[in-house]
């Protein structure tokens, strides 16, 4: 931790509150600072600054999803990170169940659409083919952690939207079409900044990057059955790669 006997030094281009944020962030990420943060008075004494400066630093930590400010209770380090196990035959639902947490997908809409060239290529479709587009929210413990767009080849999966909305779980809906075995053909994970709408859906600041995960799944015969794009709050989900 930052040595409380050594006050921060003003340096060109780096404000005092930003230095405090960086010091607290390092303590949180290293595991040295857990559970509840010291109050503003204690932090102000530690860094030899006023409480307003501390308040700015803590707000920045909250904007980046590292802490929760609970008015009347204090400020707490977030410890509800979900490990999304990316394996050959696993989906997000398996990671949620493995963590003994309550999860579901809330389907917002579904509709048929012509496959774009990129989607058609990923799903091995011929030119002019249609796909079923399903828009949904991934919810864990009553909190939205992801915003998803999924594409399924038509006519094979006609009617899947309603079944998916009923079950709230993709692989259970796919099972209704005889898909009982599947595997991940590829996944790409990138960090991106969300637009205003996506940030609002995820309940985070637009300055906090999201995890953009796109994946292609195939059935037991190796036929592409789904292309999905998941946009996760990076303060709520971390991707864990599982070599097979």
Tab-separated table of C-alpha atoms in Angstrom:
chain	number	residue	atom	x	y	z
A	1	UNK	CA	0.000	0.000	0.000
A	2	UNK	CA	0.919	3.644	-0.351
A	3	UNK	CA	2.990	4.678	2.657
A	4	UNK	CA	0.749	6.950	4.793
A	5	UNK	CA	3.787	8.782	6.178
A	6	UNK	CA	4.713	10.062	2.713
A	7	UNK	CA	2.273	12.614	1.234
A	8	UNK	CA	1.658	12.597	-2.500
A	9	UNK	CA	3.872	14.832	-4.587
A	10	UNK	CA	2.310	17.217	-7.064
A	11	UNK	CA	3.577	16.473	-10.561
A	12	UNK	CA	2.860	18.122	-13.880
A	13	UNK	CA	-0.041	16.563	-15.731
A	14	UNK	CA	-1.215	14.282	-12.890
A	15	UNK	CA	-3.758	15.659	-10.450
A	16	UNK	CA	-3.731	14.713	-6.796
A	17	UNK	CA	-7.043	12.884	-6.961
A	18	UNK	CA	-5.820	10.872	-9.941
A	19	UNK	CA	-2.725	9.819	-7.994
A	20	UNK	CA	-4.970	8.706	-5.128
A	21	UNK	CA	-7.203	6.774	-7.523
A	22	UNK	CA	-4.156	5.025	-8.997
A	23	UNK	CA	-2.824	4.130	-5.540
A	24	UNK	CA	-6.187	2.744	-4.375
A	25	UNK	CA	-6.683	0.895	-7.669
A	26	UNK	CA	-3.311	-0.804	-7.216
A	27	UNK	CA	-4.251	-1.807	-3.658
A	28	UNK	CA	-7.585	-3.234	-4.843
A	29	UNK	CA	-6.158	-5.170	-7.783
A	30	UNK	CA	-3.378	-6.609	-5.634
A	31	UNK	CA	-5.899	-7.757	-3.028
A	32	UNK	CA	-4.389	-5.607	-0.270
A	33	UNK	CA	-7.566	-3.518	-0.055
A	34	UNK	CA	-10.731	-5.580	0.327
A	35	UNK	CA	-14.292	-5.288	1.579
A	36	UNK	CA	-14.975	-1.784	2.919
A	37	UNK	CA	-12.768	1.209	2.110
A	38	UNK	CA	-11.577	3.464	4.941
A	39	UNK	CA	-13.816	6.516	5.301
A	40	UNK	CA	-13.026	9.862	3.672
A	41	UNK	CA	-11.396	11.259	6.790
A	42	UNK	CA	-9.015	8.297	7.100
A	43	UNK	CA	-8.116	8.424	3.426
A	44	UNK	CA	-7.579	12.185	3.568
A	45	UNK	CA	-5.160	11.677	6.477
A	46	UNK	CA	-3.406	8.839	4.674
A	47	UNK	CA	-2.731	10.919	1.560
A	48	UNK	CA	-2.417	14.302	3.300
A	49	UNK	CA	-5.159	15.905	1.202
A	50	UNK	CA	-8.642	17.281	1.822
A	51	UNK	CA	-11.793	15.164	1.734
A	52	UNK	CA	-13.001	16.688	-1.533
A	53	UNK	CA	-9.903	15.359	-3.303
A	54	UNK	CA	-10.489	11.911	-1.816
A	55	UNK	CA	-14.128	12.070	-2.903
A	56	UNK	CA	-13.083	12.675	-6.520
A	57	UNK	CA	-10.750	9.675	-6.448
A	58	UNK	CA	-13.372	7.345	-4.977
A	59	UNK	CA	-15.960	8.490	-7.527
A	60	UNK	CA	-13.513	7.633	-10.308
A	61	UNK	CA	-13.080	4.142	-8.830
A	62	UNK	CA	-16.862	3.748	-8.776
A	63	UNK	CA	-17.169	4.972	-12.385
A	64	UNK	CA	-14.715	2.258	-13.406
A	65	UNK	CA	-16.663	-0.421	-11.547
A	66	UNK	CA	-14.078	-1.175	-8.877
A	67	UNK	CA	-16.145	-0.064	-5.889
A	68	UNK	CA	-19.782	0.430	-4.927
A	69	UNK	CA	-20.748	3.599	-3.050
A	70	UNK	CA	-23.600	2.783	-0.679
A	71	UNK	CA	-24.935	5.974	0.824
A	72	UNK	CA	-25.228	5.645	4.565
A	73	UNK	CA	-23.118	2.468	4.645
A	74	UNK	CA	-19.777	3.326	3.053
A	75	UNK	CA	-17.786	2.358	-0.013
A	76	UNK	CA	-17.110	-1.306	-0.758
A	77	UNK	CA	-14.720	-3.120	-3.078
A	78	UNK	CA	-16.679	-5.122	-5.621
A	79	UNK	CA	-16.139	-8.839	-5.093
A	80	UNK	CA	-18.884	-10.276	-7.288
A	81	UNK	CA	-16.769	-10.881	-10.408
A	82	UNK	CA	-18.011	-13.854	-12.450
A	83	UNK	CA	-15.472	-16.159	-14.083
A	84	UNK	CA	-16.738	-16.919	-17.595
A	85	UNK	CA	-15.086	-20.253	-18.372
A	86	UNK	CA	-14.460	-20.315	-22.127
A	87	UNK	CA	-14.111	-24.009	-22.950
A	88	UNK	CA	-14.879	-26.117	-25.984
A	89	UNK	CA	-18.264	-27.289	-24.702
A	90	UNK	CA	-19.186	-24.632	-22.162
A	91	UNK	CA	-21.469	-21.628	-22.290
A	92	UNK	CA	-22.036	-18.718	-19.921
A	93	UNK	CA	-24.918	-20.596	-18.269
A	94	UNK	CA	-22.517	-23.346	-17.199
A	95	UNK	CA	-20.193	-20.822	-15.531
A	96	UNK	CA	-23.120	-19.213	-13.706
A	97	UNK	CA	-24.364	-22.588	-12.459
A	98	UNK	CA	-20.837	-23.622	-11.446
A	99	UNK	CA	-20.505	-20.472	-9.358
A	100	UNK	CA	-23.841	-21.308	-7.661
A	101	UNK	CA	-25.376	-18.067	-8.808
A	102	UNK	CA	-28.799	-17.415	-10.317
A	103	UNK	CA	-28.715	-16.535	-13.985
A	104	UNK	CA	-31.020	-16.256	-16.963
A	105	UNK	CA	-31.303	-14.543	-20.326
A	106	UNK	CA	-34.119	-12.065	-20.813
A	107	UNK	CA	-35.087	-12.134	-24.472
A	108	UNK	CA	-35.977	-8.664	-25.714
A	109	UNK	CA	-36.839	-9.452	-29.329
A	110	UNK	CA	-36.360	-11.883	-32.175
A	111	UNK	CA	-36.807	-11.520	-35.901
A	112	UNK	CA	-35.715	-12.993	-39.222
A	113	UNK	CA	-33.213	-10.997	-41.267
A	114	UNK	CA	-30.904	-11.477	-44.238
A	115	UNK	CA	-27.465	-12.602	-43.102
A	116	UNK	CA	-24.776	-9.977	-43.554
A	117	UNK	CA	-21.684	-11.155	-45.468
A	118	UNK	CA	-19.766	-11.487	-42.178
A	119	UNK	CA	-22.511	-13.463	-40.419
A	120	UNK	CA	-23.041	-15.612	-43.513
A	121	UNK	CA	-19.343	-16.454	-43.653
A	122	UNK	CA	-19.145	-17.299	-39.948
A	123	UNK	CA	-22.209	-19.563	-40.185
A	124	UNK	CA	-21.155	-21.126	-43.521
A	125	UNK	CA	-24.326	-19.869	-45.217
A	126	UNK	CA	-24.947	-19.322	-48.901
A	127	UNK	CA	-25.582	-15.846	-50.304
A	128	UNK	CA	-29.096	-14.599	-49.576
A	129	UNK	CA	-29.640	-16.920	-46.595
A	130	UNK	CA	-31.668	-15.709	-43.637
A	131	UNK	CA	-30.917	-15.916	-39.933
A	132	UNK	CA	-32.965	-15.507	-36.782
A	133	UNK	CA	-31.615	-12.588	-34.744
A	134	UNK	CA	-32.314	-12.746	-31.001
A	135	UNK	CA	-31.540	-9.768	-28.764
A	136	UNK	CA	-31.263	-10.492	-25.058
A	137	UNK	CA	-29.828	-9.472	-21.706
A	138	UNK	CA	-27.692	-11.776	-19.547
A	139	UNK	CA	-28.802	-11.411	-15.926
A	140	UNK	CA	-26.982	-12.827	-12.899
A	141	UNK	CA	-28.338	-12.387	-9.389
A	142	UNK	CA	-30.864	-9.848	-10.719
A	143	UNK	CA	-28.106	-7.676	-12.263
A	144	UNK	CA	-27.584	-7.160	-15.992
A	145	UNK	CA	-24.028	-8.222	-16.824
A	146	UNK	CA	-24.274	-8.627	-20.601
A	147	UNK	CA	-26.109	-7.465	-23.711
A	148	UNK	CA	-26.253	-10.093	-26.437
A	149	UNK	CA	-27.068	-10.501	-30.114
A	150	UNK	CA	-27.357	-14.085	-31.400
A	151	UNK	CA	-27.850	-15.341	-34.942
A	152	UNK	CA	-29.245	-18.777	-35.838
A	153	UNK	CA	-29.565	-20.214	-39.370
A	154	UNK	CA	-33.052	-20.364	-40.894
A	155	UNK	CA	-35.161	-22.300	-41.609
A	156	UNK	CA	-33.497	-24.824	-39.277
A	157	UNK	CA	-34.221	-22.792	-36.138
A	158	UNK	CA	-37.549	-21.214	-37.038
A	159	UNK	CA	-39.537	-20.826	-33.823
A	160	UNK	CA	-36.477	-20.792	-31.569
A	161	UNK	CA	-37.121	-17.227	-30.395
A	162	UNK	CA	-40.283	-18.109	-28.483
A	163	UNK	CA	-38.718	-21.210	-26.944
A	164	UNK	CA	-35.653	-19.238	-25.908
A	165	UNK	CA	-37.836	-16.560	-24.307
A	166	UNK	CA	-39.653	-19.244	-22.304
A	167	UNK	CA	-36.576	-21.095	-21.024
A	168	UNK	CA	-34.148	-18.169	-20.684
A	169	UNK	CA	-31.283	-20.522	-21.585
A	170	UNK	CA	-29.874	-20.885	-25.100
A	171	UNK	CA	-28.813	-24.518	-24.958
A	172	UNK	CA	-32.202	-25.596	-23.584
A	173	UNK	CA	-33.907	-23.889	-26.511
A	174	UNK	CA	-31.486	-25.525	-28.960
A	175	UNK	CA	-32.249	-28.921	-27.413
A	176	UNK	CA	-35.829	-28.530	-28.675
A	177	UNK	CA	-34.369	-28.693	-32.187
A	178	UNK	CA	-32.381	-31.847	-31.512
A	179	UNK	CA	-29.107	-30.071	-30.726
A	180	UNK	CA	-27.912	-31.927	-27.642
A	181	UNK	CA	-24.206	-31.792	-28.436
A	182	UNK	CA	-22.354	-28.642	-29.413
A	183	UNK	CA	-18.920	-27.131	-29.217
A	184	UNK	CA	-17.294	-23.751	-29.557
A	185	UNK	CA	-15.562	-23.378	-32.915
A	186	UNK	CA	-14.013	-20.033	-32.125
A	187	UNK	CA	-14.221	-17.070	-29.738
A	188	UNK	CA	-12.690	-13.610	-29.992
A	189	UNK	CA	-12.373	-11.322	-26.981
A	190	UNK	CA	-11.670	-7.611	-27.327
A	191	UNK	CA	-11.958	-4.586	-25.055
A	192	UNK	CA	-14.053	-1.700	-26.343
A	193	UNK	CA	-15.700	1.425	-25.026
A	194	UNK	CA	-19.515	1.238	-24.913
A	195	UNK	CA	-21.862	3.740	-26.467
A	196	UNK	CA	-24.268	5.607	-24.206
A	197	UNK	CA	-27.157	3.125	-24.635
A	198	UNK	CA	-25.002	0.078	-23.925
A	199	UNK	CA	-23.486	1.739	-20.857
A	200	UNK	CA	-26.989	2.506	-19.574
A	201	UNK	CA	-28.097	-1.103	-20.117
A	202	UNK	CA	-25.065	-2.382	-18.209
A	203	UNK	CA	-25.387	0.268	-15.509
A	204	UNK	CA	-21.846	1.530	-15.945
A	205	UNK	CA	-19.927	4.607	-17.046
A	206	UNK	CA	-19.172	5.127	-20.736
A	207	UNK	CA	-15.498	5.454	-19.751
A	208	UNK	CA	-15.388	1.845	-18.492
A	209	UNK	CA	-14.415	-0.631	-21.244
A	210	UNK	CA	-16.636	-3.613	-21.932
A	211	UNK	CA	-15.590	-7.121	-22.951
A	212	UNK	CA	-16.762	-7.799	-26.506
A	213	UNK	CA	-16.946	-11.576	-27.035
A	214	UNK	CA	-18.075	-13.086	-30.320
A	215	UNK	CA	-18.400	-16.833	-30.695
A	216	UNK	CA	-19.378	-19.451	-33.253
A	217	UNK	CA	-20.888	-22.730	-32.055
A	218	UNK	CA	-21.282	-25.921	-34.110
A	219	UNK	CA	-23.393	-29.012	-33.517
A	220	UNK	CA	-22.157	-32.577	-33.041
A	221	UNK	CA	-21.690	-32.934	-36.810
A	222	UNK	CA	-19.614	-29.766	-37.053
A	223	UNK	CA	-22.392	-27.704	-38.658
A	224	UNK	CA	-22.519	-24.074	-37.547
A	225	UNK	CA	-25.614	-23.404	-35.442
A	226	UNK	CA	-25.018	-20.011	-33.820
A	227	UNK	CA	-22.996	-16.834	-34.022
A	228	UNK	CA	-23.232	-14.774	-30.849
A	229	UNK	CA	-21.975	-11.370	-29.783
A	230	UNK	CA	-21.875	-10.736	-26.032
A	231	UNK	CA	-20.975	-7.383	-24.545
A	232	UNK	CA	-20.070	-7.805	-20.881
A	233	UNK	CA	-19.467	-5.280	-18.144
A	234	UNK	CA	-15.736	-5.745	-17.471
A	235	UNK	CA	-16.276	-4.995	-13.784
A	236	UNK	CA	-18.704	-7.916	-13.524
A	237	UNK	CA	-17.206	-10.578	-15.815
A	238	UNK	CA	-13.721	-11.880	-16.475
A	239	UNK	CA	-12.981	-14.389	-19.219
A	240	UNK	CA	-11.086	-17.522	-18.199
A	241	UNK	CA	-9.644	-19.570	-21.070
A	242	UNK	CA	-9.757	-23.322	-20.520
A	243	UNK	CA	-7.370	-25.264	-22.833
A	244	UNK	CA	-8.831	-28.610	-23.875
